CSV table of C-alpha atoms in Angstrom, one decimal:
chain,number,residue,atom,x,y,z
A,186,PRO,CA,-3.7,-7.6,-1.9
A,187,PRO,CA,-0.1,-8.4,-0.9
A,188,SER,CA,2.4,-5.8,-1.8
A,189,PRO,CA,4.4,-6.9,-5.0
A,190,ARG,CA,8.1,-7.6,-4.5
A,191,LYS,CA,10.4,-5.8,-6.9
A,192,ARG,CA,11.6,-7.6,-10.0
A,193,ARG,CA,14.1,-5.0,-11.3
A,194,GLY,CA,15.6,-5.1,-14.7
A,195,ALA,CA,12.8,-6.8,-16.7
A,196,ALA,CA,11.9,-4.9,-19.8
A,197,TRP,CA,8.4,-4.5,-21.0
A,198,PRO,CA,7.5,-7.0,-23.7
A,199,PRO,CA,7.3,-5.1,-27.0
A,200,GLY,CA,4.4,-7.3,-28.1
A,201,LEU,CA,2.1,-5.5,-25.7
A,202,ALA,CA,2.7,-2.0,-27.1
A,203,ALA,CA,-0.8,-2.0,-28.6
A,204,THR,CA,-2.4,-2.8,-25.3
A,205,THR,CA,-0.4,-0.1,-23.6
A,206,SER,CA,-1.4,2.6,-26.1
A,207,THR,CA,-5.0,1.8,-25.3
A,208,VAL,CA,-4.7,1.6,-21.6
A,209,LEU,CA,-2.2,4.4,-21.1
A,210,PRO,CA,-2.4,6.7,-24.0
A,211,GLY,CA,0.7,8.9,-24.4
A,212,CYS,CA,2.9,6.7,-22.2
A,213,GLU,CA,5.9,4.6,-23.1
A,214,PRO,CA,6.3,1.3,-21.1
A,215,ILE,CA,9.8,0.7,-19.6
A,216,ARG,CA,9.9,-2.3,-17.4
A,217,LEU,CA,8.0,-4.5,-15.0
A,218,LEU,CA,8.5,-3.2,-11.4
A,219,GLY,CA,6.7,-5.9,-9.5
A,220,GLU,CA,3.6,-8.0,-9.1
A,221,GLY,CA,1.2,-9.1,-6.4
A,222,THR,CA,-1.8,-11.5,-6.3
A,223,PHE,CA,-4.1,-9.1,-8.2
A,224,GLY,CA,-1.9,-6.4,-9.6
A,225,THR,CA,1.1,-5.8,-11.9
A,226,VAL,CA,3.2,-2.7,-11.5
A,227,VAL,CA,4.9,-1.3,-14.6
A,228,LEU,CA,7.3,1.7,-15.0
A,229,VAL,CA,6.1,4.0,-17.7
A,230,ARG,CA,7.4,7.3,-19.2
A,231,GLU,CA,5.0,10.0,-20.3
A,232,ARG,CA,6.2,10.9,-23.8
A,233,SER,CA,5.2,14.6,-23.7
A,234,THR,CA,7.1,15.4,-20.4
A,235,GLY,CA,9.5,12.5,-20.0
A,236,GLN,CA,8.2,12.0,-16.4
A,237,LEU,CA,8.2,8.5,-15.0
A,238,PHE,CA,5.2,6.9,-13.3
A,239,ALA,CA,4.3,3.5,-11.8
A,240,ALA,CA,1.2,2.1,-13.4
A,241,LYS,CA,-0.6,-0.5,-11.3
A,242,ALA,CA,-2.9,-2.6,-13.4
A,243,MET,CA,-5.3,-5.1,-11.7
A,244,SER,CA,-7.4,-7.7,-13.5
A,245,LYS,CA,-11.1,-7.3,-12.9
A,246,LEU,CA,-11.6,-11.0,-13.4
A,247,GLN,CA,-9.2,-11.8,-10.6
A,248,LEU,CA,-10.6,-9.1,-8.3
A,249,ILE,CA,-14.1,-10.3,-8.8
A,250,GLU,CA,-13.4,-14.0,-8.3
A,251,ALA,CA,-11.5,-13.3,-5.1
A,252,GLN,CA,-14.3,-10.9,-4.0
A,253,GLN,CA,-11.7,-8.0,-3.7
A,254,LEU,CA,-13.5,-5.3,-5.7
A,255,ALA,CA,-13.9,-3.2,-2.5
A,256,SER,CA,-10.2,-3.1,-2.0
A,257,ILE,CA,-9.4,-1.2,-5.2
A,258,VAL,CA,-12.2,1.3,-4.4
A,259,THR,CA,-10.8,1.8,-0.9
A,260,GLU,CA,-7.3,2.2,-2.2
A,261,ARG,CA,-8.4,4.8,-4.7
A,262,GLN,CA,-10.3,6.6,-1.9
A,263,VAL,CA,-7.4,6.7,0.4
A,264,LEU,CA,-5.1,8.1,-2.3
A,265,ARG,CA,-7.6,10.8,-3.2
A,266,GLU,CA,-8.4,11.9,0.4
A,267,ALA,CA,-5.0,11.5,2.1
A,268,GLY,CA,-2.9,12.9,-0.7
A,269,PRO,CA,-0.9,14.6,-1.9
A,270,HIS,CA,1.2,14.2,1.2
A,271,PRO,CA,5.0,14.1,1.5
A,272,PHE,CA,4.9,10.6,3.1
A,273,VAL,CA,2.1,9.0,1.1
A,274,VAL,CA,2.6,7.8,-2.5
A,275,GLN,CA,0.8,10.1,-4.9
A,276,CYS,CA,-1.8,8.9,-7.3
A,277,HIS,CA,-1.7,10.9,-10.5
A,278,SER,CA,-4.5,9.2,-12.4
A,279,GLY,CA,-7.0,6.3,-12.0
A,280,PHE,CA,-9.4,4.7,-14.5
A,281,GLN,CA,-10.7,1.4,-15.8
A,282,THR,CA,-10.6,-0.4,-19.1
A,283,PRO,CA,-12.9,-3.3,-20.1
A,284,ASP,CA,-10.6,-5.8,-18.4
A,285,ALA,CA,-8.5,-3.9,-15.9
A,286,VAL,CA,-8.4,-1.2,-13.3
A,287,VAL,CA,-5.4,1.1,-13.5
A,288,LEU,CA,-3.8,3.4,-11.0
A,289,VAL,CA,-1.1,5.7,-12.2
A,290,LEU,CA,1.1,6.3,-9.2
A,291,GLU,CA,4.2,8.3,-8.4
A,292,TYR,CA,7.4,6.3,-9.2
A,293,VAL,CA,9.4,5.9,-6.0
A,294,SER,CA,12.8,4.7,-7.1
A,295,GLY,CA,14.6,3.8,-3.9
A,296,GLY,CA,13.0,0.4,-3.2
A,297,ASP,CA,11.2,-0.3,0.1
A,298,MET,CA,12.1,-0.6,3.7
A,299,TYR,CA,12.8,-4.3,3.2
A,300,ASP,CA,15.4,-3.4,0.6
A,301,LEU,CA,16.9,-0.8,3.0
A,302,LEU,CA,17.1,-3.4,5.8
A,303,LYS,CA,18.6,-6.0,3.5
A,304,MET,CA,21.2,-3.5,2.2
A,305,HIS,CA,22.3,-1.9,5.5
A,306,GLY,CA,21.4,-4.5,8.1
A,307,CYS,CA,19.6,-3.7,11.4
A,308,LEU,CA,19.1,-0.1,12.2
A,309,THR,CA,20.5,1.9,15.1
A,310,GLU,CA,18.0,3.7,17.4
A,311,GLU,CA,18.9,7.1,15.8
A,312,GLN,CA,18.4,5.7,12.3
A,313,MET,CA,15.1,4.1,13.2
A,314,ARG,CA,13.9,7.3,15.0
A,315,PHE,CA,14.1,9.2,11.7
A,316,TYR,CA,12.1,6.7,9.7
A,317,LEU,CA,9.5,6.1,12.4
A,318,ALA,CA,9.0,9.9,12.7
A,319,GLU,CA,8.1,10.1,9.0
A,320,ILE,CA,5.9,7.0,9.3
A,321,VAL,CA,4.0,8.4,12.3
A,322,ILE,CA,3.2,11.6,10.4
A,323,ALA,CA,1.9,9.6,7.5
A,324,VAL,CA,-0.2,7.3,9.6
A,325,ALA,CA,-1.6,10.4,11.4
A,326,GLU,CA,-2.7,11.8,8.1
A,327,LEU,CA,-4.6,8.6,7.3
A,328,HIS,CA,-6.3,8.7,10.7
A,329,ARG,CA,-7.2,12.3,10.1
A,330,HIS,CA,-9.2,11.2,7.2
A,331,ASP,CA,-10.8,8.3,9.2
A,332,PHE,CA,-8.8,5.6,7.6
A,333,VAL,CA,-7.0,2.7,9.3
A,334,PHE,CA,-4.0,1.5,7.3
A,335,ARG,CA,-4.1,-2.1,8.6
A,336,ASP,CA,-1.1,-3.2,6.5
A,337,LEU,CA,1.8,-1.3,7.8
A,338,LYS,CA,4.9,-3.4,7.1
A,339,LEU,CA,8.4,-3.2,5.6
A,340,GLU,CA,7.2,-3.9,2.0
A,341,ASN,CA,4.6,-1.1,2.1
A,342,ILE,CA,7.0,1.6,3.1
A,343,LEU,CA,8.7,2.8,-0.1
A,344,ILE,CA,11.9,4.9,0.0
A,345,ASP,CA,12.3,7.8,-2.5
A,346,GLU,CA,15.6,8.7,-4.3
A,347,HIS,CA,16.5,11.0,-1.4
A,348,GLY,CA,15.8,8.5,1.4
A,349,HIS,CA,12.4,9.7,2.6
A,350,VAL,CA,9.5,7.3,3.1
A,351,ARG,CA,6.2,6.9,1.2
A,352,LEU,CA,3.4,4.6,2.4
A,353,THR,CA,1.8,2.6,-0.3
A,354,ASP,CA,-0.7,-0.2,-1.0
A,355,PHE,CA,-3.9,0.8,0.7
A,356,GLY,CA,-6.2,-2.0,-0.5
A,357,LEU,CA,-6.6,-3.4,3.0
A,358,ALA,CA,-7.4,0.0,4.6
A,359,GLY,CA,-10.6,0.4,6.5
A,360,LYS,CA,-12.9,3.3,7.2
A,361,PHE,CA,-13.8,4.0,10.9
A,362,VAL,CA,-16.3,6.3,12.5
A,363,SER,CA,-14.8,9.0,14.6
A,364,GLY,CA,-15.9,9.0,18.2
A,365,GLU,CA,-14.7,8.3,21.6
A,366,PRO,CA,-11.2,7.0,22.1
A,367,GLY,CA,-11.0,3.3,21.6
A,368,GLU,CA,-14.2,3.1,19.6
A,369,GLN,CA,-14.3,-0.1,17.6
A,370,ALA,CA,-15.9,0.1,14.2
A,371,ILE,CA,-14.2,-2.5,11.9
A,372,PHE,CA,-14.7,-6.3,12.2
A,373,ASP,CA,-13.0,-8.0,9.3
A,374,ILE,CA,-9.5,-9.4,9.8
A,375,SER,CA,-7.0,-7.9,7.4
A,376,GLY,CA,-3.3,-7.4,7.2
A,377,THR,CA,-0.1,-9.4,7.3
A,378,ALA,CA,0.0,-12.1,10.0
A,379,ILE,CA,3.0,-11.0,12.0
A,380,TYR,CA,1.7,-7.4,12.2
A,381,GLN,CA,-1.8,-8.2,13.2
A,382,ALA,CA,-3.0,-6.7,16.6
A,383,PRO,CA,-4.6,-9.0,19.2
A,384,GLU,CA,-8.0,-7.4,18.9
A,385,MET,CA,-8.1,-8.2,15.2
A,386,LEU,CA,-7.4,-11.9,15.9
A,387,ALA,CA,-9.9,-12.0,18.8
A,388,ASP,CA,-12.6,-10.7,16.3
A,389,LYS,CA,-13.8,-8.1,18.8
A,390,GLY,CA,-13.7,-5.2,16.4
A,391,HIS,CA,-10.9,-2.8,16.0
A,392,GLY,CA,-10.0,0.8,15.2
A,393,ARG,CA,-7.1,3.0,14.4
A,394,VAL,CA,-4.8,1.7,17.3
A,395,VAL,CA,-4.1,-1.4,15.3
A,396,ASP,CA,-1.8,0.8,13.2
A,397,TRP,CA,0.2,1.7,16.4
A,398,TRP,CA,0.5,-2.0,17.2
A,399,ALA,CA,1.9,-2.6,13.7
A,400,LEU,CA,4.3,0.3,14.3
A,401,GLY,CA,5.6,-1.5,17.4
A,402,VAL,CA,6.2,-4.7,15.4
A,403,LEU,CA,7.9,-2.6,12.7
A,404,ALA,CA,10.2,-0.9,15.3
A,405,TYR,CA,11.2,-4.3,16.7
A,406,VAL,CA,11.9,-5.7,13.2
A,407,LEU,CA,14.1,-2.7,12.3
A,408,LEU,CA,16.2,-3.1,15.4
A,409,ALA,CA,16.3,-6.9,15.7
A,410,GLY,CA,16.0,-8.1,12.1
A,411,ARG,CA,13.2,-10.4,13.0
A,412,PRO,CA,9.6,-10.1,14.2
A,413,PRO,CA,8.8,-10.1,17.9
A,414,PHE,CA,6.7,-13.1,17.6
A,415,ALA,CA,8.1,-16.1,15.7
A,416,ALA,CA,6.9,-16.3,12.1
A,417,ASN,CA,8.2,-19.8,11.3
A,418,GLU,CA,5.3,-21.6,13.1
A,419,SER,CA,1.7,-22.3,11.9
A,420,ARG,CA,-0.7,-19.4,11.7
A,421,GLU,CA,-2.6,-20.8,14.7
A,422,GLN,CA,0.6,-20.9,16.9
A,423,LEU,CA,1.5,-17.4,15.7
A,424,HIS,CA,-1.9,-16.1,16.7
A,425,HIS,CA,-1.7,-17.8,20.1
A,426,ARG,CA,1.6,-16.1,20.7
A,427,ILE,CA,0.3,-12.6,19.7
A,428,LEU,CA,-2.7,-13.1,21.9
A,429,ASN,CA,-1.0,-14.5,25.0
A,430,GLU,CA,2.7,-14.1,25.1
A,431,GLU,CA,4.2,-11.2,26.9
A,432,LEU,CA,7.5,-9.9,25.5
A,433,ASP,CA,10.5,-9.6,27.8
A,434,LEU,CA,12.4,-6.8,26.1
A,435,ASP,CA,14.7,-6.3,29.0
A,436,ASN,CA,16.2,-9.7,28.5
A,437,ASP,CA,16.0,-9.8,24.7
A,438,ASP,CA,19.5,-10.6,23.3
A,439,LYS,CA,18.6,-8.6,20.2
A,440,LEU,CA,18.0,-5.4,22.2
A,441,VAL,CA,21.1,-5.5,24.6
A,442,SER,CA,22.3,-2.0,23.6
A,443,THR,CA,18.8,-0.5,23.2
A,444,SER,CA,17.9,2.4,25.5
A,445,ASP,CA,15.2,2.1,28.1
A,446,ALA,CA,13.1,4.8,26.3
A,447,CYS,CA,13.2,2.8,23.1
A,448,LYS,CA,12.2,-0.4,24.9
A,449,ASP,CA,9.4,1.4,26.7
A,450,PHE,CA,8.2,2.8,23.3
A,451,ILE,CA,8.0,-0.6,21.8
A,452,ARG,CA,6.5,-2.2,24.9
A,453,ARG,CA,3.7,0.4,25.0
A,454,LEU,CA,3.0,0.1,21.3
A,455,LEU,CA,2.7,-3.7,21.8
A,456,ASP,CA,0.3,-3.4,24.7
A,457,LYS,CA,-2.3,-6.1,24.1
A,458,ASP,CA,-5.1,-3.9,25.5
A,459,PRO,CA,-6.1,-1.4,22.7
A,460,ALA,CA,-7.6,0.9,25.4
A,461,THR,CA,-4.3,1.5,27.0
A,462,ARG,CA,-1.9,1.2,24.0
A,463,LEU,CA,0.2,4.1,23.1
A,464,GLY,CA,-1.8,6.1,20.6
A,465,SER,CA,-5.2,5.1,22.1
A,466,ALA,CA,-5.9,8.6,23.5
A,467,ARG,CA,-8.1,11.0,21.6
A,468,SER,CA,-5.0,12.8,20.5
A,469,ASP,CA,-3.9,9.7,18.5
A,470,ALA,CA,-0.5,10.4,16.9
A,471,VAL,CA,0.2,13.3,19.3
A,472,ASP,CA,0.2,10.7,22.1
A,473,VAL,CA,2.8,8.7,20.1
A,474,LYS,CA,4.9,11.8,19.3
A,475,LYS,CA,5.1,12.8,23.0
A,476,HIS,CA,6.8,9.6,24.1
A,477,PRO,CA,10.4,10.1,25.4
A,478,PHE,CA,11.7,8.0,22.5
A,479,PHE,CA,11.1,11.0,20.3
A,480,ASP,CA,12.6,13.6,22.6
A,481,GLY,CA,14.5,16.2,20.6
A,482,ILE,CA,12.7,15.5,17.3
A,483,ASP,CA,11.9,18.6,15.3
A,484,TRP,CA,8.5,17.5,14.0
A,485,GLY,CA,8.1,20.5,11.8
A,486,GLY,CA,11.5,19.8,10.2
A,487,VAL,CA,10.5,16.2,9.7
A,488,GLU,CA,7.3,17.2,7.9
A,489,ASN,CA,9.1,19.8,5.8
A,490,LEU,CA,11.7,17.2,4.7
A,491,ASP,CA,14.4,19.4,6.4
A,492,LEU,CA,16.1,16.5,8.2
A,493,PRO,CA,18.7,14.5,6.1
A,494,PRO,CA,17.9,10.8,5.8
A,495,PRO,CA,20.5,8.7,7.7
A,496,LEU,CA,20.9,6.0,5.0
A,497,SER,CA,21.2,5.8,1.2
A,498,PRO,CA,18.3,4.2,-0.6
A,499,ALA,CA,18.7,1.3,-3.0
A,500,LYS,CA,19.7,2.3,-6.5
A,501,ALA,CA,17.2,1.7,-9.3
A,502,PRO,CA,18.7,0.0,-12.4
A,503,PRO,CA,19.4,2.1,-15.4
A,504,LEU,CA,16.5,2.5,-17.9
A,505,LEU,CA,18.5,1.4,-20.9
A,506,ASN,CA,15.8,3.1,-23.1
A,507,GLY,CA,13.6,0.1,-22.3
A,508,ALA,CA,16.0,-2.4,-24.0
A,509,PRO,CA,15.7,-6.0,-22.8
A,510,THR,CA,18.3,-7.0,-20.3
A,511,ASN,CA,17.4,-10.7,-19.8
A,512,PRO,CA,15.4,-12.8,-22.2
A,513,GLN,CA,13.9,-14.9,-19.4
A,514,GLU,CA,12.8,-11.8,-17.5
A,515,VAL,CA,11.2,-10.4,-20.7
A,516,LYS,CA,9.3,-13.7,-21.2
A,517,GLU,CA,8.2,-13.6,-17.5
A,518,ALA,CA,7.1,-10.0,-17.8
A,519,ARG,CA,5.1,-10.8,-21.0
A,520,GLU,CA,3.2,-13.6,-19.2
A,521,ARG,CA,2.5,-11.6,-16.1
A,522,LEU,CA,1.4,-8.5,-17.8
A,523,ALA,CA,-0.8,-10.4,-20.3
A,524,ASP,CA,-2.5,-12.1,-17.4
A,525,LYS,CA,-3.5,-8.8,-15.8
A,526,MET,CA,-4.1,-6.5,-18.7
A,527,CYS,CA,-5.1,-8.7,-21.6
A,528,LYS,CA,-7.8,-10.9,-20.1
A,529,PRO,CA,-10.4,-12.2,-22.4
A,530,SER,CA,-14.0,-10.9,-22.3
A,531,LEU,CA,-15.7,-10.9,-18.9
A,532,GLY,CA,-19.1,-11.4,-20.5
A,533,GLY,CA,-19.4,-14.8,-18.9
A,534,LEU,CA,-19.2,-13.5,-15.4
A,535,ARG,CA,-22.9,-13.6,-14.8
A,536,ARG,CA,-22.7,-17.4,-15.0
A,537,LYS,CA,-20.1,-17.5,-12.2
A,538,LYS,CA,-21.5,-18.2,-8.7
A,539,SER,CA,-18.7,-16.2,-7.1
A,540,SER,CA,-19.8,-13.1,-9.1
A,541,LYS,CA,-23.6,-13.4,-8.9
A,542,LYS,CA,-24.0,-11.8,-5.4
A,543,ALA,CA,-21.9,-8.8,-6.3
A,544,LEU,CA,-23.7,-8.4,-9.6
A,545,ASP,CA,-27.1,-8.7,-7.9
A,546,ALA,CA,-26.0,-6.0,-5.4
A,547,GLY,CA,-25.3,-3.6,-8.3
A,548,GLU,CA,-21.6,-3.3,-7.5
A,549,TYR,CA,-20.9,-3.1,-11.2
A,550,LYS,CA,-22.8,-2.9,-14.5
A,551,PRO,CA,-22.4,-4.0,-18.1
A,552,VAL,CA,-20.9,-1.5,-20.6
A,553,GLN,CA,-20.6,-1.5,-24.3
A,554,VAL,CA,-17.0,-2.0,-25.4
A,555,LEU,CA,-15.5,-1.0,-28.8
A,556,GLY,CA,-18.9,-1.3,-30.5
A,557,SER,CA,-19.3,-4.9,-29.3
A,558,SER,CA,-22.6,-6.2,-27.9
A,559,SER,CA,-20.8,-8.4,-25.4
A,560,GLU,CA,-21.0,-7.4,-21.7
A,561,ARG,CA,-17.9,-6.2,-19.7
A,562,VAL,CA,-17.8,-5.4,-16.0
A,563,SER,CA,-17.6,-1.7,-15.0
A,564,ILE,CA,-16.6,-1.3,-11.4
A,565,GLY,CA,-18.4,1.6,-9.6
A,566,LEU,CA,-15.6,4.0,-8.8
A,567,ASP,CA,-17.7,7.2,-8.6
A,568,PHE,CA,-17.4,8.5,-5.0
A,569,GLY,CA,-20.8,10.2,-5.0
A,570,GLY,CA,-19.4,13.6,-6.0
A,571,THR,CA,-17.8,14.2,-2.6
A,572,ASN,CA,-14.3,14.2,-4.1
A,573,LYS,CA,-14.1,16.5,-7.1
A,574,LEU,CA,-11.1,17.3,-9.2
A,575,GLN,CA,-9.8,20.9,-9.4
A,576,SER,CA,-11.7,21.1,-12.7
A,577,GLY,CA,-14.9,20.4,-10.8
A,578,LYS,CA,-15.4,17.0,-12.4
A,579,THR,CA,-15.8,13.8,-10.3
A,580,TRP,CA,-13.6,10.9,-11.3
A,581,THR,CA,-15.9,8.1,-12.6
A,582,GLY,CA,-13.5,5.8,-14.4
A,583,THR,CA,-14.4,6.9,-17.9
A,584,ALA,CA,-11.6,9.5,-18.1
A,585,ASP,CA,-8.3,10.0,-16.3
A,586,ASP,CA,-7.7,12.7,-13.7
A,587,TYR,CA,-6.4,15.0,-16.4
A,588,GLY,CA,-9.8,14.9,-18.1
A,589,ARG,CA,-8.5,12.8,-21.1
A,590,GLU,CA,-10.9,10.3,-22.4
A,591,ILE,CA,-9.8,6.7,-22.0
A,592,VAL,CA,-10.3,4.3,-25.0
A,593,ARG,CA,-12.9,1.8,-23.9
């Protein structure tokens, strides 16, 4: 699902307090942070500790109708296996209600890389090197757990209050089978168009090196303020350019003052052949780290957060104790949140053709809700006991990660 853009300043509609107490017991809603095609992200405060979290609620009905159930299972799996990590957003809890799936995530208050670029303009090489170093470490961690991100872009790179990065939004991630360098294991096309690698578009199967292609696109965007392949054309024309056009970085007017090492770094990341692309070696991220562009980088210092961020992050708006700041924003928040978290019964899903195949495959099952005899959909989120909590329990969706029962 697309990463939600921020809508700062909107207060949580007070009329949904009852729903919140059911979905997030012990939490006080503050404001709507953003929304995407399937999810609404809300800032909440845990009353007992005062700690802030970002609650991402996704409508089961919309996920099912768009055949996107697998995406939330994948996102949850990535967050469990690759975290906690200094450059990956942390998931504190995950569960489902009769009508929604909820992930309680770390609240990252500094906006995203898009906001950073908008506020400061194009980055210098030195500034970009800092952020790319943190991103490389984060992507390496995903690959270490056999995940391909497949959606690395400005909007999916959050910036914390100190200026460090957090990767987020893993619904499009894919699982690959470890093996020989260049092994191709994933065949569906995912990701944002301007960041898609040629092998994805050619439908030949792809592996982890698509993330290094996306890193090359990201590097170009951070320096030039625009993507390397024009995005104002039709999707077919864009795909044609990605597949066939060779970039002439030496004569690019946006990279006049860029060093040869930086140009070579981008050029090798944007190698159309995944077998020779930077990062294609068995060593994966180590291959990327060894490029001369990163000469002088203290990788241990990067991972330990010892290096000071070069730019100040965007400032989050004051909380105002949850008080409304704009009646129109409150109205909009009410409509959006009700759409995701207050859906009517899903008992009629068995009559929908779009849901029949998934139901027949046993992807979810009916459960009894609040003593009613109506059927609701329960998404299978038990990972087979392979990922247990510290308490020894496996998360199944019936309780949160703290062991607290969720009202169903």
